[in-house]
Coordinates of C-alpha atoms in Angstrom, one line a residue:
M1 CA 112.5 16.3 -15.8
S2 CA 114.6 13.7 -14.0
N3 CA 112.9 11.2 -11.6
A4 CA 114.8 12.9 -8.7
A5 CA 113.4 16.3 -9.6
S6 CA 109.9 14.9 -10.0
R7 CA 110.0 13.3 -6.5
W8 CA 111.5 16.6 -5.1
G9 CA 108.5 18.4 -6.6
S10 CA 105.9 15.9 -5.5
S11 CA 107.2 15.8 -2.0
G12 CA 106.6 19.5 -1.5
L13 CA 110.3 20.2 -0.9
A14 CA 110.5 22.3 -4.1
C15 CA 107.7 24.5 -2.8
L16 CA 109.7 25.0 0.4
T17 CA 112.8 26.1 -1.5
G18 CA 113.2 29.3 -3.5
P19 CA 112.3 33.0 -3.3
P20 CA 108.8 33.6 -1.9
D21 CA 107.8 35.6 -5.0
G22 CA 109.5 33.4 -7.5
A23 CA 109.5 29.8 -8.9
P24 CA 110.1 26.7 -6.7
D25 CA 113.7 25.6 -6.6
F26 CA 114.5 22.1 -7.9
S27 CA 118.3 22.4 -7.6
R28 CA 118.6 20.2 -4.6
A29 CA 116.6 17.2 -5.9
E30 CA 119.4 14.8 -5.3
V31 CA 119.2 15.4 -1.6
L32 CA 115.8 13.6 -1.5
A33 CA 117.1 10.9 -3.8
R34 CA 120.0 10.1 -1.4
A35 CA 117.7 10.4 1.7
E36 CA 115.4 7.9 0.1
R37 CA 118.2 5.4 -0.3
V38 CA 119.2 5.8 3.4
A39 CA 115.5 5.5 4.4
T40 CA 115.2 2.3 2.4
T41 CA 118.3 0.8 4.2
V42 CA 117.1 1.9 7.6
G43 CA 113.6 0.6 7.0
G44 CA 114.9 -2.7 5.8
H45 CA 117.0 -3.2 9.0
L46 CA 114.1 -2.0 11.2
G47 CA 111.4 -3.9 9.4
I48 CA 109.3 -0.7 9.0
A49 CA 108.4 1.6 6.2
V50 CA 110.4 4.8 6.3
D51 CA 109.3 7.6 3.9
A52 CA 112.1 10.1 3.4
A53 CA 109.9 12.7 1.7
T54 CA 107.5 12.7 4.7
L55 CA 110.4 13.0 7.2
L56 CA 111.8 16.0 5.3
S57 CA 108.6 17.9 4.6
G58 CA 106.1 16.6 7.2
R59 CA 106.6 19.4 9.8
A60 CA 106.1 22.1 7.2
A61 CA 102.8 20.4 6.3
L62 CA 101.7 20.2 9.9
L63 CA 102.6 23.8 10.6
G64 CA 101.4 25.2 7.2
L65 CA 104.8 26.5 6.3
S66 CA 105.9 27.9 2.9
R67 CA 109.2 29.1 1.4
G68 CA 110.5 32.4 2.6
G69 CA 113.6 32.8 0.5
R70 CA 116.2 34.3 2.9
I71 CA 113.8 33.9 5.8
S72 CA 113.5 30.3 6.9
A73 CA 110.2 28.5 6.5
G74 CA 109.8 28.4 10.3
G75 CA 110.6 32.1 10.5
G76 CA 113.3 32.0 13.2
T77 CA 116.4 32.1 11.0
R78 CA 117.6 34.7 8.4
L79 CA 120.3 34.7 5.8
L80 CA 122.2 38.0 6.2
S81 CA 124.7 39.6 3.8
A82 CA 128.0 40.3 5.5
R83 CA 131.1 42.1 4.2
D84 CA 132.7 39.0 2.9
G85 CA 129.8 36.5 2.3
W86 CA 126.6 35.2 3.8
C87 CA 125.7 34.0 7.3
A88 CA 122.7 32.7 9.0
L89 CA 121.4 33.9 12.4
T90 CA 118.7 32.2 14.5
L91 CA 116.5 34.0 17.0
S92 CA 114.1 31.2 18.0
R93 CA 114.4 31.3 21.8
P94 CA 113.5 34.1 24.1
D95 CA 117.2 34.2 25.3
D96 CA 118.3 34.7 21.7
I97 CA 116.1 37.8 21.3
A98 CA 117.1 39.1 24.7
A99 CA 120.8 38.9 23.6
V100 CA 120.4 41.0 20.5
P101 CA 121.2 44.4 22.2
A102 CA 124.5 42.9 23.4
L103 CA 125.2 41.4 19.9
V104 CA 124.9 44.7 18.1
E105 CA 126.2 46.7 21.2
V106 CA 123.2 49.0 21.6
D107 CA 121.0 49.7 24.6
E108 CA 117.7 49.0 22.8
V109 CA 116.5 47.4 19.6
P110 CA 113.2 47.8 17.7
A111 CA 110.4 45.3 18.1
D112 CA 111.5 43.8 14.7
P113 CA 115.3 43.6 15.1
W114 CA 116.0 42.1 11.7
P115 CA 116.5 45.3 9.6
M116 CA 119.0 46.5 12.3
L117 CA 120.8 43.1 12.3
Q118 CA 121.1 43.2 8.5
R119 CA 122.6 46.7 8.6
W120 CA 125.0 45.6 11.4
A121 CA 126.0 42.4 9.5
T122 CA 126.8 44.4 6.3
T123 CA 129.7 46.1 8.0
R124 CA 131.2 43.0 9.5
L125 CA 133.1 39.9 8.5
V126 CA 131.3 36.6 8.7
S127 CA 133.9 35.2 11.1
A128 CA 133.4 38.2 13.5
I129 CA 129.6 37.8 13.4
I130 CA 129.9 34.1 14.3
E131 CA 132.5 34.7 17.0
R132 CA 130.3 37.4 18.7
A133 CA 127.1 35.4 18.4
N134 CA 128.7 32.3 19.9
L135 CA 129.9 34.4 22.9
L136 CA 126.2 35.2 23.5
D137 CA 125.0 31.6 22.7
I138 CA 123.1 32.8 19.6
P139 CA 123.1 30.2 16.8
A140 CA 125.0 31.6 13.8
A141 CA 126.7 30.1 10.8
G142 CA 128.7 31.1 7.8
L143 CA 127.6 29.8 4.5
G144 CA 129.5 26.6 3.6
E145 CA 131.9 26.8 6.6
A146 CA 131.5 23.2 7.6
D147 CA 133.1 20.2 5.8
P148 CA 131.3 16.9 5.2
A149 CA 131.5 14.8 8.3
P150 CA 130.0 11.3 8.4
P151 CA 129.2 9.8 11.8
R152 CA 132.4 9.3 13.9
I153 CA 132.6 6.0 15.7
Q154 CA 134.6 5.3 18.9
R155 CA 134.8 2.1 20.9
L156 CA 132.8 2.3 24.2
G157 CA 133.1 -0.8 26.3
G158 CA 132.7 -4.3 25.1
R159 CA 130.8 -5.5 22.1
G160 CA 127.7 -7.6 22.4
S161 CA 126.0 -9.9 20.0
A162 CA 124.6 -8.6 16.8
R163 CA 120.9 -8.0 17.2
G164 CA 117.8 -6.2 16.0
V165 CA 116.0 -3.3 17.7
A166 CA 112.8 -5.0 19.0
G167 CA 112.9 -5.2 22.8
L168 CA 115.8 -2.9 23.3
L169 CA 115.6 -0.1 25.9
V170 CA 116.4 3.3 24.6
A171 CA 117.0 6.4 26.7
D172 CA 116.2 9.4 24.6
L173 CA 117.6 12.6 26.2
S174 CA 117.4 14.6 23.0
S175 CA 114.9 17.3 22.1
M176 CA 113.5 19.2 19.1
W177 CA 113.8 17.1 15.9
A178 CA 117.0 15.2 14.9
G179 CA 117.4 13.1 18.0
P180 CA 113.7 12.6 18.6
L181 CA 113.3 11.4 15.0
C182 CA 115.9 8.7 15.5
G183 CA 114.1 7.6 18.7
Q184 CA 110.8 7.6 16.9
L185 CA 112.2 5.3 14.2
L186 CA 113.5 2.9 16.9
A187 CA 110.2 3.0 18.7
G188 CA 108.4 2.1 15.5
A189 CA 110.6 -0.9 15.2
G190 CA 109.7 -2.2 18.7
A191 CA 112.2 -0.7 21.0
A192 CA 111.0 0.6 24.4
V193 CA 112.0 4.3 24.1
V194 CA 112.0 6.5 27.2
K195 CA 111.8 10.2 26.5
V196 CA 113.7 11.9 29.3
E197 CA 112.9 15.6 30.1
S198 CA 113.6 18.1 32.8
P199 CA 110.7 19.8 34.5
R200 CA 112.6 23.1 34.2
R201 CA 113.5 22.6 30.5
P202 CA 111.2 20.2 28.8
D203 CA 111.5 19.6 25.1
G204 CA 110.7 23.0 23.4
T205 CA 108.4 21.4 20.9
R206 CA 105.9 20.6 23.6
A207 CA 105.0 24.3 23.6
G208 CA 104.6 24.3 19.8
N209 CA 102.5 22.4 17.3
R210 CA 101.1 19.4 19.2
E211 CA 100.8 17.3 16.1
F212 CA 104.5 17.6 15.4
F213 CA 105.4 16.7 19.0
D214 CA 103.1 13.7 18.8
W215 CA 104.6 12.6 15.5
M216 CA 108.1 12.6 17.0
N217 CA 107.2 11.2 20.5
G218 CA 103.8 9.5 20.4
E219 CA 105.3 6.0 20.9
K220 CA 107.6 6.9 23.7
L221 CA 107.3 6.7 27.5
S222 CA 107.5 10.1 29.2
Y223 CA 110.0 10.3 32.1
C224 CA 110.4 13.6 33.8
L225 CA 113.1 14.2 36.5
D226 CA 115.4 16.9 37.7
F227 CA 118.8 16.3 36.2
D228 CA 120.5 17.9 39.2
H229 CA 118.5 16.6 42.1
Q230 CA 117.5 13.2 40.6
A231 CA 120.8 12.4 38.9
D232 CA 121.0 8.9 40.5
D233 CA 117.6 7.9 39.1
L234 CA 118.7 9.0 35.6
R235 CA 122.0 7.2 36.1
E236 CA 120.2 4.0 36.8
L237 CA 118.1 4.3 33.6
L238 CA 121.3 5.0 31.5
A239 CA 123.1 2.1 33.1
V240 CA 120.4 -0.4 31.9
A241 CA 119.8 1.2 28.6
N242 CA 120.9 -0.5 25.4
I243 CA 121.0 2.8 23.4
V244 CA 121.3 6.3 24.7
I245 CA 120.4 9.3 22.5
E246 CA 121.9 12.5 23.6
G247 CA 121.1 15.8 21.8
S248 CA 122.4 18.3 24.4
R249 CA 125.9 19.8 24.5
P250 CA 128.1 17.1 26.0
A251 CA 129.4 19.3 28.8
A252 CA 125.9 19.5 30.3
L253 CA 125.9 15.7 31.0
T254 CA 129.6 15.6 31.9
R255 CA 129.1 18.3 34.5
R256 CA 126.6 16.0 36.2
R257 CA 128.7 12.9 35.7
L258 CA 126.1 11.5 33.4
G259 CA 128.2 11.2 30.2
P260 CA 129.2 7.9 28.6
D261 CA 132.4 7.7 30.7
H262 CA 130.5 8.0 33.9
I263 CA 127.8 5.3 33.5
A264 CA 128.4 1.7 34.5
P265 CA 129.6 -0.2 31.5
R266 CA 127.2 -2.5 29.6
A267 CA 128.3 -4.8 26.8
G268 CA 127.0 -3.6 23.4
R269 CA 125.6 -0.3 24.6
I270 CA 125.4 2.3 21.9
W271 CA 125.7 6.0 22.9
L272 CA 124.5 8.4 20.1
R273 CA 125.6 12.0 20.5
I274 CA 124.1 14.6 18.1
T275 CA 125.7 18.0 18.0
G276 CA 125.5 21.0 15.8
Y277 CA 129.2 20.9 14.7
D278 CA 131.8 18.2 14.6
Q279 CA 134.8 20.2 15.7
D280 CA 133.0 22.3 18.4
P281 CA 130.2 20.3 20.1
T282 CA 129.6 23.2 22.5
R283 CA 128.4 25.5 19.7
P284 CA 124.6 26.1 19.5
A285 CA 122.8 25.1 16.3
F286 CA 119.3 24.6 14.9
G287 CA 118.3 22.9 11.6
D288 CA 118.3 25.9 9.4
D289 CA 121.6 27.5 10.5
A290 CA 123.3 24.1 10.5
A291 CA 122.1 23.6 6.9
V292 CA 123.6 26.9 5.9
A293 CA 126.9 26.0 7.7
G294 CA 127.0 22.9 5.5
G295 CA 126.2 24.8 2.4
L296 CA 122.9 23.1 1.9
V297 CA 120.9 26.0 0.4
G298 CA 119.0 26.8 -2.7
A299 CA 120.1 29.1 -5.5
G300 CA 120.4 32.7 -4.4
P301 CA 121.2 31.7 -1.7
V302 CA 117.9 30.9 -0.1
F303 CA 116.9 28.3 2.6
C304 CA 116.5 24.8 1.4
G305 CA 113.4 23.0 2.7
D306 CA 112.4 23.3 6.4
A307 CA 115.2 23.1 8.9
I308 CA 116.5 20.3 6.6
A309 CA 119.6 19.5 8.6
D310 CA 117.4 18.2 11.4
P311 CA 115.5 15.4 9.6
L312 CA 118.6 14.5 7.5
T313 CA 120.6 14.1 10.7
G314 CA 117.9 12.1 12.4
L315 CA 117.7 9.7 9.5
E316 CA 121.5 9.4 9.2
A317 CA 121.8 8.8 13.0
A318 CA 119.2 6.0 12.8
A319 CA 121.3 4.4 10.0
A320 CA 124.4 4.7 12.1
V321 CA 122.7 3.0 15.0
V322 CA 121.4 0.0 13.0
E323 CA 124.9 -0.5 11.5
S324 CA 126.3 -0.4 15.0
L325 CA 123.8 -3.0 16.2
A326 CA 124.9 -5.3 13.4
R327 CA 128.5 -4.9 14.7
G328 CA 127.5 -5.8 18.2
G329 CA 127.4 -2.2 19.5
G330 CA 129.8 -1.0 22.2
E331 CA 130.3 2.3 20.4
L332 CA 130.0 6.1 20.9
I333 CA 128.5 7.5 17.7
Q334 CA 129.0 11.2 17.1
V335 CA 126.9 12.9 14.5
S336 CA 127.0 16.6 13.6
M337 CA 124.1 18.4 11.9
A338 CA 126.4 20.8 9.9
G339 CA 128.6 17.9 8.9
I340 CA 125.7 15.8 7.6
A341 CA 124.3 18.9 5.8
A342 CA 127.7 19.4 4.1
G343 CA 127.7 15.8 2.9
Y344 CA 124.3 16.3 1.2
A345 CA 125.4 19.7 -0.1
D346 CA 128.2 18.0 -2.1
L347 CA 125.6 16.1 -4.2
P348 CA 125.1 17.4 -7.8
T349 CA 122.5 20.1 -8.3
T350 CA 119.9 20.1 -11.0
A351 CA 118.2 22.8 -13.1
S352 CA 114.8 21.2 -13.7
V353 CA 111.8 23.3 -13.2
S354 CA 108.2 22.1 -13.0
E355 CA 105.1 22.1 -11.0
C356 CA 105.4 21.1 -7.3
A357 CA 102.9 19.8 -4.8
A358 CA 102.3 21.1 -1.4
P359 CA 104.0 19.2 1.5
Q360 CA 102.0 16.2 2.7
A361 CA 101.4 15.8 6.4
P362 CA 102.3 12.5 8.1
P363 CA 99.5 10.2 9.1
P364 CA 98.0 10.9 12.5
H365 CA 100.1 9.6 15.4
R366 CA 99.1 8.5 18.9
R367 CA 99.0 11.4 21.3
A368 CA 102.3 11.6 23.2
A369 CA 102.2 11.2 26.9
E370 CA 102.0 14.3 29.1
L371 CA 105.2 15.3 30.8
G372 CA 106.1 12.7 33.4
A373 CA 103.0 10.6 32.9
D374 CA 105.0 7.4 32.7
N375 CA 107.4 7.9 35.6
D376 CA 106.2 5.0 37.6
A377 CA 106.2 2.7 34.5
V378 CA 109.7 3.7 33.7
R379 CA 110.9 3.0 37.2
R380 CA 109.4 -0.4 37.1
L381 CA 111.0 -1.0 33.7
V382 CA 114.4 0.0 35.1
A383 CA 114.0 -2.2 38.1
E384 CA 113.1 -5.2 35.9
R385 CA 116.2 -4.6 33.7
W386 CA 118.4 -4.4 36.8
L387 CA 117.1 -7.8 37.9
L388 CA 117.7 -9.3 34.5
S389 CA 121.3 -8.1 34.5
C390 CA 122.1 -9.5 37.9

């Protein structure tokens, strides 16, 4: 067995890939090998240890997840057979489930809608399923529909001096996994990372496994404000931030005049925008369906790992940020989860089969602050940065 396959097995990722009643799937071992190379580069720039295996399998260990074949490890996404191929559909939010009757055009659906959805999908083209799901804001993806898309870089204001991460102010407006992971890595390297949330729509992972939320956000300051009624306060934070991490759809910030074109310029500022898709940033996506869009699946097809497009994107986004810092910043970096997944899906597959270990949980992290607990501290920090910039 190759070293890559051995590490894939020992990381627990093989045990998260494959049919639930069959053998673990080692075919995507090169994914971890490449992620380890990226993690080594990121860790070297940041001066911290970055363990790719833990980043990719840690959530599954914390939540006690196992492989489900065509059911994602987390349970919210399914691979469905359509008339002309495979597609993934995600029902992880209450709004997704509420939209199922409109999706299949019936008045009521059973408590378990998945058998009905599979019958419905069998009679339709993948493109038609995606089009209708997108109209209803339900995440859906066709297998392998996305092309590889490395981070896209655009100039954004003037460059600054090349510098490290320590002491930088990071405004983290992202949620869930990919963006928060990038922010977590920057916080571990000494940046002051402010996690920004709305009281009406806080990060959805707050309501889930607390250990996972703490892992992603335990070293950040919690800043809670209403994006509509306290936009000026948020604008002040963004104006003094060295790095902004944005994980929502760009139109949401543009509508409030809080996008990169609306904030007072600052030399060297890096604006990181994470979306589901490169060509359509308005399209909803989660880690499992984005991975399917990129073709990053196990043999069968079955789901690969646990929402694997999320941690891979967070890691690649961190790499893009440290590279931008070395250039002096002044850039808008756009990263799509499906595009990143497609790049990893292009790696060679392997056929090695061996024993695999269970996923290993990350070490305990400091408990993350409660929602808005650091509001006063953030306001003082913003005021201090304004004085320094005068």
